[in-house]
XYZ file of C-alpha atoms in Angstrom:
552
model
C 0.000 0.000 0.000
C 1.056 3.597 -0.648
C 0.357 6.670 1.457
C 0.806 10.406 0.923
C 1.461 12.547 4.011
C 2.342 16.168 4.730
C 3.378 18.225 7.793
C 0.395 19.921 9.440
C 0.472 22.543 12.205
C -2.806 21.864 14.000
C -4.110 24.844 16.039
C -2.228 25.076 19.366
C -1.282 21.403 19.521
C 1.838 21.760 17.386
C 2.953 19.748 14.413
C 1.036 16.705 13.143
C 1.329 14.189 10.307
C -1.492 15.014 7.882
C -2.931 12.519 5.394
C -3.270 13.805 1.855
C -5.941 11.340 0.667
C -9.125 10.172 2.405
C -8.373 6.690 3.879
C -10.802 3.813 3.406
C -11.742 1.358 6.177
C -8.741 -0.925 5.515
C -6.213 1.921 5.572
C -7.834 3.369 8.722
C -7.332 0.083 10.552
C -3.630 0.108 9.614
C -3.231 3.779 10.586
C -4.803 3.213 14.005
C -2.095 0.634 14.713
C 0.539 3.297 13.999
C -0.907 5.944 16.361
C -3.986 7.889 17.475
C -5.912 8.686 14.279
C -8.114 11.813 14.390
C -10.070 13.939 11.934
C -9.774 17.744 11.710
C -12.878 19.627 10.624
C -10.794 22.802 10.399
C -8.360 21.432 7.815
C -10.699 18.689 6.490
C -8.185 15.881 6.731
C -7.130 12.977 8.959
C -3.913 13.267 10.971
C -1.566 11.349 13.299
C 0.774 12.490 16.093
C 4.065 13.942 14.838
C 6.317 11.433 16.583
C 9.321 9.404 15.502
C 7.741 6.113 16.586
C 4.616 6.831 14.526
C 6.700 7.729 11.479
C 8.707 4.496 11.758
C 5.472 2.498 11.989
C 4.201 4.173 8.823
C 7.380 3.239 6.940
C 6.944 -0.379 8.019
C 3.218 -0.620 7.185
C 3.276 1.128 3.787
C 5.479 0.110 0.863
C 5.494 3.647 -0.557
C 5.456 6.634 1.791
C 5.441 9.925 -0.075
C 5.705 13.306 1.620
C 4.078 15.955 -0.532
C 3.550 19.680 -0.499
C -0.098 20.679 -0.194
C -2.085 23.884 0.219
C -3.931 22.261 3.137
C -0.796 22.208 5.244
C -0.575 25.151 7.623
C 3.163 25.769 7.236
C 4.925 28.206 9.534
C 7.867 30.463 8.750
C 11.416 29.825 9.803
C 11.407 31.669 13.185
C 8.633 29.355 14.485
C 9.752 26.117 12.768
C 10.271 23.112 15.041
C 12.968 20.660 13.947
C 11.906 17.245 15.264
C 13.463 13.818 15.141
C 11.364 12.948 12.128
C 12.733 15.773 10.024
C 16.312 15.078 11.059
C 16.355 11.288 10.685
C 14.282 10.729 7.555
C 16.012 11.315 4.263
C 12.734 11.224 2.363
C 11.228 14.256 4.130
C 11.201 17.315 1.911
C 11.737 20.878 3.101
C 8.522 22.753 2.448
C 8.919 26.473 1.928
C 6.188 28.997 2.411
C 5.429 31.901 0.093
C 7.178 34.236 2.547
C 10.416 32.223 2.357
C 10.314 31.821 -1.397
C 9.446 35.463 -2.134
C 10.513 37.763 0.701
C 9.167 40.954 -0.940
C 5.919 42.798 -0.217
C 3.040 43.094 -2.609
C -0.295 44.872 -2.025
C -3.190 44.602 -4.476
C -6.816 45.734 -4.344
C -9.342 42.933 -3.821
C -12.913 43.326 -5.157
C -13.011 46.906 -3.835
C -13.560 45.429 -0.365
C -9.971 45.781 0.823
C -6.434 44.710 0.012
C -4.526 41.435 -0.363
C -1.107 41.706 1.280
C 1.741 39.322 0.359
C 4.349 39.769 3.080
C 6.637 38.055 5.579
C 5.379 36.400 8.749
C 6.511 39.305 10.989
C 4.660 41.907 8.903
C 1.519 39.736 8.797
C 1.626 39.313 12.560
C 1.894 43.094 12.982
C -1.101 43.619 10.676
C -3.145 41.163 12.720
C -2.216 42.908 15.986
C -2.773 46.524 14.939
C -5.773 46.183 12.591
C -9.091 44.462 13.379
C -10.792 41.972 11.047
C -7.555 41.134 9.247
C -7.821 37.477 8.153
C -5.559 34.931 6.478
C -7.020 33.582 3.210
C -5.781 30.010 2.904
C -6.819 29.608 -0.728
C -4.894 32.716 -1.811
C -2.079 32.451 0.775
C -2.401 36.183 1.453
C -3.555 38.459 4.249
C -6.832 40.255 3.632
C -7.123 43.785 5.067
C -10.703 45.159 4.846
C -11.386 48.701 3.709
C -12.177 50.577 6.913
C -11.689 54.117 8.153
C -7.997 54.887 8.626
C -6.759 51.525 7.284
C -5.319 53.062 4.104
C -2.840 55.166 6.075
C -2.152 52.458 8.683
C -1.433 49.837 6.022
C 0.959 52.201 4.303
C 2.671 52.993 7.623
C 3.092 49.335 8.675
C 4.358 48.006 5.340
C 6.142 51.086 4.000
C 4.670 50.409 0.547
C 2.263 52.313 -1.658
C -1.328 51.154 -1.184
C -3.619 51.089 -4.259
C -6.769 53.187 -4.124
C -10.210 51.592 -4.090
C -13.264 52.720 -6.035
C -16.773 52.028 -4.765
C -19.939 51.740 -6.840
C -23.005 53.701 -5.820
C -25.667 51.656 -4.071
C -29.185 51.634 -5.506
C -31.619 53.333 -3.086
C -34.161 50.905 -1.608
C -36.684 53.467 -0.316
C -36.449 51.965 3.164
C -36.194 53.752 6.501
C -34.450 53.071 9.803
C -36.045 54.771 12.799
C -34.094 55.572 15.976
C -35.653 56.489 19.327
C -34.548 56.834 22.952
C -35.117 53.825 25.200
C -38.090 54.670 27.460
C -36.506 53.240 30.646
C -32.756 53.682 30.013
C -31.980 56.947 28.281
C -28.367 55.951 27.501
C -29.630 53.438 24.909
C -31.144 53.997 21.471
C -33.776 51.692 19.987
C -33.236 50.977 16.274
C -36.222 49.798 14.231
C -34.966 48.100 11.068
C -36.742 47.336 7.806
C -37.082 43.589 7.369
C -34.167 43.264 4.971
C -30.935 41.268 4.997
C -28.646 44.249 4.247
C -29.982 46.176 7.236
C -29.559 43.065 9.369
C -25.934 42.659 8.238
C -25.142 46.287 9.035
C -26.539 46.134 12.575
C -24.783 42.808 13.209
C -21.404 44.371 12.397
C -21.977 47.296 14.773
C -20.302 47.647 18.142
C -22.492 47.160 21.246
C -25.637 46.157 19.318
C -28.122 44.023 21.246
C -31.540 42.662 20.270
C -34.166 43.750 22.795
C -36.810 41.006 22.798
C -39.119 43.052 24.980
C -39.203 45.991 22.546
C -38.791 43.721 19.499
C -36.057 45.852 17.988
C -32.286 46.390 18.170
C -30.578 48.531 20.781
C -27.258 50.400 20.733
C -25.436 52.674 23.166
C -26.225 56.314 22.444
C -22.639 57.375 21.813
C -21.921 59.751 18.964
C -19.337 57.476 17.304
C -21.541 54.373 17.447
C -24.778 56.100 16.457
C -23.383 58.180 13.608
C -21.195 55.351 12.349
C -24.262 53.138 12.097
C -26.231 55.891 10.361
C -23.454 56.346 7.763
C -23.502 52.620 6.940
C -27.255 52.695 6.430
C -27.074 55.773 4.211
C -24.280 54.209 2.143
C -26.595 51.235 1.509
C -29.366 53.540 0.294
C -31.431 53.352 3.497
C -32.895 56.534 5.021
C -32.251 57.157 8.736
C -34.620 59.113 10.988
C -33.034 60.450 14.216
C -35.238 62.707 16.409
C -33.839 65.559 18.523
C -34.429 63.590 21.728
C -31.743 61.110 20.656
C -29.146 63.867 20.212
C -30.097 65.370 23.599
C -29.352 62.091 25.441
C -25.967 61.379 23.861
C -23.670 59.430 26.203
C -20.097 60.535 26.839
C -17.494 58.692 24.752
C -15.454 56.028 26.498
C -18.083 55.056 29.060
C -18.586 51.597 27.521
C -15.088 50.786 26.266
C -15.303 47.266 27.725
C -17.852 46.252 25.084
C -16.084 44.350 22.308
C -16.794 44.782 18.643
C -18.846 42.029 17.080
C -17.744 40.401 13.841
C -19.783 38.745 11.138
C -18.324 35.987 8.987
C -20.282 37.072 5.902
C -17.872 39.980 5.415
C -15.045 37.508 4.728
C -16.918 35.858 1.824
C -16.470 36.722 -1.833
C -18.768 39.317 -3.376
C -20.727 36.630 -5.272
C -21.375 34.526 -2.173
C -22.288 37.603 -0.158
C -25.093 38.235 -2.656
C -26.205 34.588 -2.384
C -26.316 34.733 1.424
C -28.205 38.030 1.379
C -30.861 36.500 -0.875
C -30.905 33.364 1.275
C -31.444 35.437 4.440
C -34.166 37.516 2.773
C -36.024 34.351 1.756
C -35.895 33.001 5.324
C -37.137 36.311 6.708
C -39.930 36.502 4.153
C -41.269 33.157 5.385
C -41.142 34.430 8.987
C -38.653 31.864 10.257
C -37.393 32.428 13.801
C -33.986 34.030 14.376
C -32.583 30.733 15.665
C -33.673 28.970 12.476
C -32.209 31.736 10.309
C -28.907 31.509 12.175
C -28.712 27.700 12.054
C -29.621 27.483 8.370
C -27.080 30.142 7.398
C -24.262 28.472 9.344
C -25.100 25.086 7.830
C -25.225 26.567 4.331
C -21.867 28.273 4.921
C -20.258 24.973 5.937
C -21.629 23.461 2.736
C -20.131 26.271 0.611
C -16.793 26.004 2.455
C -16.629 22.279 1.674
C -16.714 23.090 -2.051
C -14.093 25.870 -1.860
C -16.732 28.635 -1.909
C -18.094 27.674 -5.323
C -21.405 29.160 -6.321
C -24.046 26.730 -4.970
C -25.680 26.520 -8.419
C -22.443 25.100 -9.844
C -22.494 22.109 -7.453
C -24.074 18.974 -8.913
C -26.630 17.030 -6.832
C -24.448 13.903 -6.919
C -21.528 15.915 -5.479
C -23.666 17.157 -2.603
C -24.936 13.648 -1.907
C -21.378 12.246 -1.884
C -20.288 14.974 0.546
C -23.197 14.272 2.897
C -22.410 10.534 2.777
C -18.828 11.242 3.745
C -19.975 13.395 6.663
C -22.153 10.564 7.944
C -19.131 8.255 7.842
C -17.174 10.858 9.820
C -19.737 10.724 12.613
C -22.393 13.355 11.942
C -25.432 12.806 14.161
C -29.091 12.833 13.204
C -29.828 16.391 14.393
C -26.861 17.864 12.494
C -27.880 16.006 9.344
C -31.492 17.204 9.603
C -30.371 20.845 9.936
C -28.044 20.542 6.930
C -30.681 18.781 4.788
C -33.287 21.429 5.690
C -30.863 24.262 4.856
C -29.976 22.748 1.466
C -33.553 21.832 0.585
C -34.624 25.380 1.397
C -32.079 26.808 -1.054
C -32.401 24.350 -3.927
C -36.098 23.438 -3.689
C -37.776 26.465 -2.087
C -35.672 29.243 -3.640
C -34.276 27.716 -6.859
C -37.327 25.476 -7.494
C -35.072 22.516 -8.327
C -37.373 19.556 -7.727
C -34.683 17.096 -8.892
C -32.776 17.793 -5.651
C -35.459 16.042 -3.550
C -34.063 12.653 -4.587
C -30.517 13.577 -3.528
C -31.477 15.230 -0.214
C -33.547 12.681 1.716
C -34.208 13.109 5.433
C -32.467 10.571 7.727
C -34.499 8.008 9.617
C -35.643 9.249 13.006
C -34.450 7.392 16.065
C -37.195 6.448 18.508
C -35.766 7.415 21.896
C -37.779 7.286 25.095
C -37.829 10.436 27.273
C -35.700 10.535 30.426
C -38.049 10.769 33.414
C -37.371 11.597 37.080
C -39.276 9.930 39.885
C -41.356 11.996 42.332
C -38.674 11.609 45.026
C -35.949 12.736 42.641
C -37.965 15.810 41.629
C -38.486 16.736 45.299
C -34.785 16.266 46.093
C -33.962 18.457 43.099
C -36.108 21.313 44.436
C -34.755 20.878 47.981
C -31.197 21.262 46.649
C -31.894 24.840 45.466
C -31.662 27.613 48.083
C -32.096 30.628 45.764
C -35.799 31.549 45.557
C -35.545 32.829 41.976
C -33.775 29.683 40.773
C -36.211 27.386 42.571
C -39.213 29.205 41.056
C -37.823 28.647 37.557
C -37.501 24.910 38.174
C -40.971 24.747 39.722
C -42.490 26.257 36.562
C -40.821 23.576 34.437
C -42.375 20.752 36.453
C -45.673 22.255 37.637
C -46.787 23.383 34.153
C -44.624 21.225 31.838
C -42.911 24.237 30.260
C -39.888 24.214 27.983
C -36.819 26.135 29.132
C -37.437 28.811 26.468
C -41.041 29.178 27.666
C -39.929 29.663 31.277
C -37.353 32.263 30.215
C -39.845 34.268 28.101
C -42.666 34.339 30.680
C -44.056 37.803 31.374
C -46.000 38.976 34.417
C -49.115 39.499 32.291
C -49.051 35.796 31.332
C -49.953 34.764 34.901
C -53.749 34.798 35.396
C -54.305 34.146 39.123
C -58.074 34.785 38.828
C -58.628 31.935 36.381
C -55.603 29.964 37.724
C -54.025 29.535 34.288
C -50.687 30.397 32.663
C -50.904 31.818 29.142
C -47.995 30.654 26.962
C -47.511 33.007 24.000
C -45.708 32.200 20.721
C -44.183 28.947 21.939
C -42.520 26.367 19.694
C -44.100 26.527 16.261
C -45.514 30.002 17.066
C -48.397 28.398 18.983
C -50.258 29.820 21.990
C -51.671 27.585 24.721
C -52.963 27.656 28.306
C -51.799 25.453 31.172
C -53.024 25.183 34.751
C -51.529 27.349 37.495
C -50.781 25.251 40.556
C -51.917 26.694 43.886
C -48.602 25.685 45.462
C -46.739 27.381 42.616
C -48.860 30.533 43.073
C -47.859 30.758 46.761
C -44.172 30.502 45.837
C -44.686 32.982 43.006
C -46.135 35.596 45.376
C -43.126 35.263 47.664
C -40.843 35.621 44.667
C -42.672 38.729 43.423
C -42.356 40.468 46.794
C -38.638 39.676 46.952
C -37.606 40.636 43.384
C -40.318 43.026 42.100
C -39.964 42.189 38.371
C -41.287 44.762 35.871
C -42.037 43.132 32.512
C -40.346 39.754 32.363
C -41.128 37.351 35.185
C -37.453 36.334 35.427
C -35.372 39.368 34.535
C -31.740 39.120 33.460
C -29.274 41.732 32.236
C -30.165 44.842 30.181
C -33.850 44.614 31.190
C -34.168 41.436 29.144
C -35.368 38.034 30.321
C -33.147 35.355 31.873
C -31.151 33.381 29.306
C -32.016 29.747 28.611
C -28.366 28.763 28.995
C -28.323 30.140 32.555
C -31.493 28.235 33.475
C -29.966 25.021 32.119
C -26.873 25.652 34.257
C -29.089 26.143 37.333
C -30.750 22.781 36.680
C -27.422 20.968 36.239
C -26.049 22.460 39.469
C -29.166 21.364 41.379
C -28.993 17.882 39.831
C -25.403 17.343 40.983
C -26.169 18.726 44.435
C -29.161 16.363 44.776
C -26.994 13.399 43.745
C -29.071 12.481 40.674
C -26.985 10.395 38.288
C -29.449 10.142 35.427
C -28.532 11.826 32.151
C -31.268 14.476 32.379
C -31.681 18.143 31.470
C -34.233 20.865 32.228
C -36.503 19.347 29.561
C -36.743 16.219 31.729
C -38.994 18.223 34.078
C -41.457 18.525 31.188
C -41.153 14.778 30.528
C -41.716 14.056 34.234
C -44.767 16.374 34.278
C -46.437 14.422 31.461
C -45.454 10.984 32.793
C -46.627 11.667 36.340
C -49.958 13.004 35.002
C -50.464 9.810 32.999
C -49.587 7.663 36.024
C -52.195 9.601 38.046
C -54.885 8.676 35.492
C -55.071 11.842 33.362
C -56.361 11.247 29.835
C -53.696 11.292 27.125
C -55.717 13.810 25.086
C -55.642 16.328 27.958
C -51.879 15.832 28.346
C -51.491 16.500 24.614
C -53.273 19.847 24.948
C -51.227 20.854 28.006
C -47.955 20.078 26.218
C -49.016 21.770 22.976
C -48.383 18.744 20.725
C -49.916 18.712 17.240
C -50.108 14.929 17.088
C -51.185 12.486 19.771
C -48.405 10.149 18.604
C -45.868 12.556 20.100
C -47.652 12.423 23.468
C -48.032 8.647 23.348
C -44.295 8.300 24.006
C -44.997 8.877 27.685
C -47.169 5.765 27.874
C -44.020 3.724 27.227
C -42.268 5.079 30.334
C -45.307 5.416 32.589
C -45.696 2.736 35.285
C -49.485 3.044 35.096
C -49.746 -0.178 33.087
C -46.255 -1.626 33.512
C -46.634 -2.182 37.265
C -49.851 -4.157 36.699
C -47.890 -6.806 34.789
C -46.328 -9.490 36.976
C -42.847 -10.630 35.970
C -42.615 -14.407 35.313
C -39.608 -14.463 37.668
C -41.837 -13.503 40.617
C -44.155 -16.446 39.843
C -41.276 -18.850 39.361
C -39.578 -18.218 42.710
C -42.725 -18.224 44.828
């Protein structure tokens, strides 16, 4: 057997032995005998430890061992090179030179009027990365990309000492859309930004420092500093979007430097080519037009980006269905789970079938078979020990809502005071999963705890308030549950959602009709609710094990 390898610098772990070709099952078995075989999603290749013993094993197992130069290898420059035993003892190892070693001169060229490509030494590139933000290394071009931002023309010229080519920008077509700014009614140091429902406006706000989506006001929020506010307004105007700023906003301007700790947010779309940026804008617009949730928009876009990256940022229309199917098959072999596959299939089907109307893609993008897993349920004693392990009244009330009403963690986090109807003893759940409203019962015990909580914390809008007048994050509630689980000594592999499973199971064990449980949980189909009959002891305990009869 023959094998092609190359030196690979893998993240912070140092040098590795990369495999040029994708190994089949037979070659993998041989490679695992030589050392610990792993797969890198970053560099899209398999690799082994860079050790002398591993290299000697490879020479013994393979008749032909060829060390090749490849663009996938992340090769470092001479000051950071590590000379190991492999390089010194093997006569077949080639010395791989980088572009900086082969051509030590500088070269700066304009790139799609979005910035500059800089061909330079490692030291100059490191200085660019340190002094300028959003400077990235383009692996396919082996160059540094410096985006066109305010002051970067002069800074790039100062750092490199070379002339920097000028950029020319086309005029944007006006879209007759308006962005409205207003002062936050409770916190005057913030400005509320109401955006038109358009992908370009969304991209601009996402690349702005200190932006935050206010779920209570259903709009974006920024700090009312002159630099942030006016910088955002200039970006909107450059995109052909009108900006309305009332006098009240100018009157409540915050002093510069008050919020210097807030980091600038980056968006990966800016690093894409101009063609793919247009594709992703159209893709985002289509998702928004169909009123998908922000989480769905984010997940679909990230999945679609990974798909484009796998094909070297080709235009998606240039990828054949058989190529996409082969790539998905390879990902399954690499260990992709069912949920990841479903997200990727949905993202691709949305682009090719919903947007491009390519019905032939349905055959190549089938959904994976669903696994039938039973829900993890806690016993009544375990639920009580879980609540007893929590001392904080706010944290305990969150957990009580999950069990007493069978709420999801997102539903607990987004509860508002107006959703609690103590007169009718119901909890109104608004815009839950699938944008569905429903009502669940309000436990009398829960109401007593809730009144104590209200007196102690005095919430205003959200029942469980977090930072910036927004509701408590779902991630924090999950962490509260895990801490209580460990403190109570529960060893089951359960999460906050297990409280919802326990709610439904315990109701069924108490004799509640399955149809009523379906309504309380908000399930569309009774088949979804029928899962709890498989874990309920309502019928299981009535069956006598044959072992009990045998040993009597």
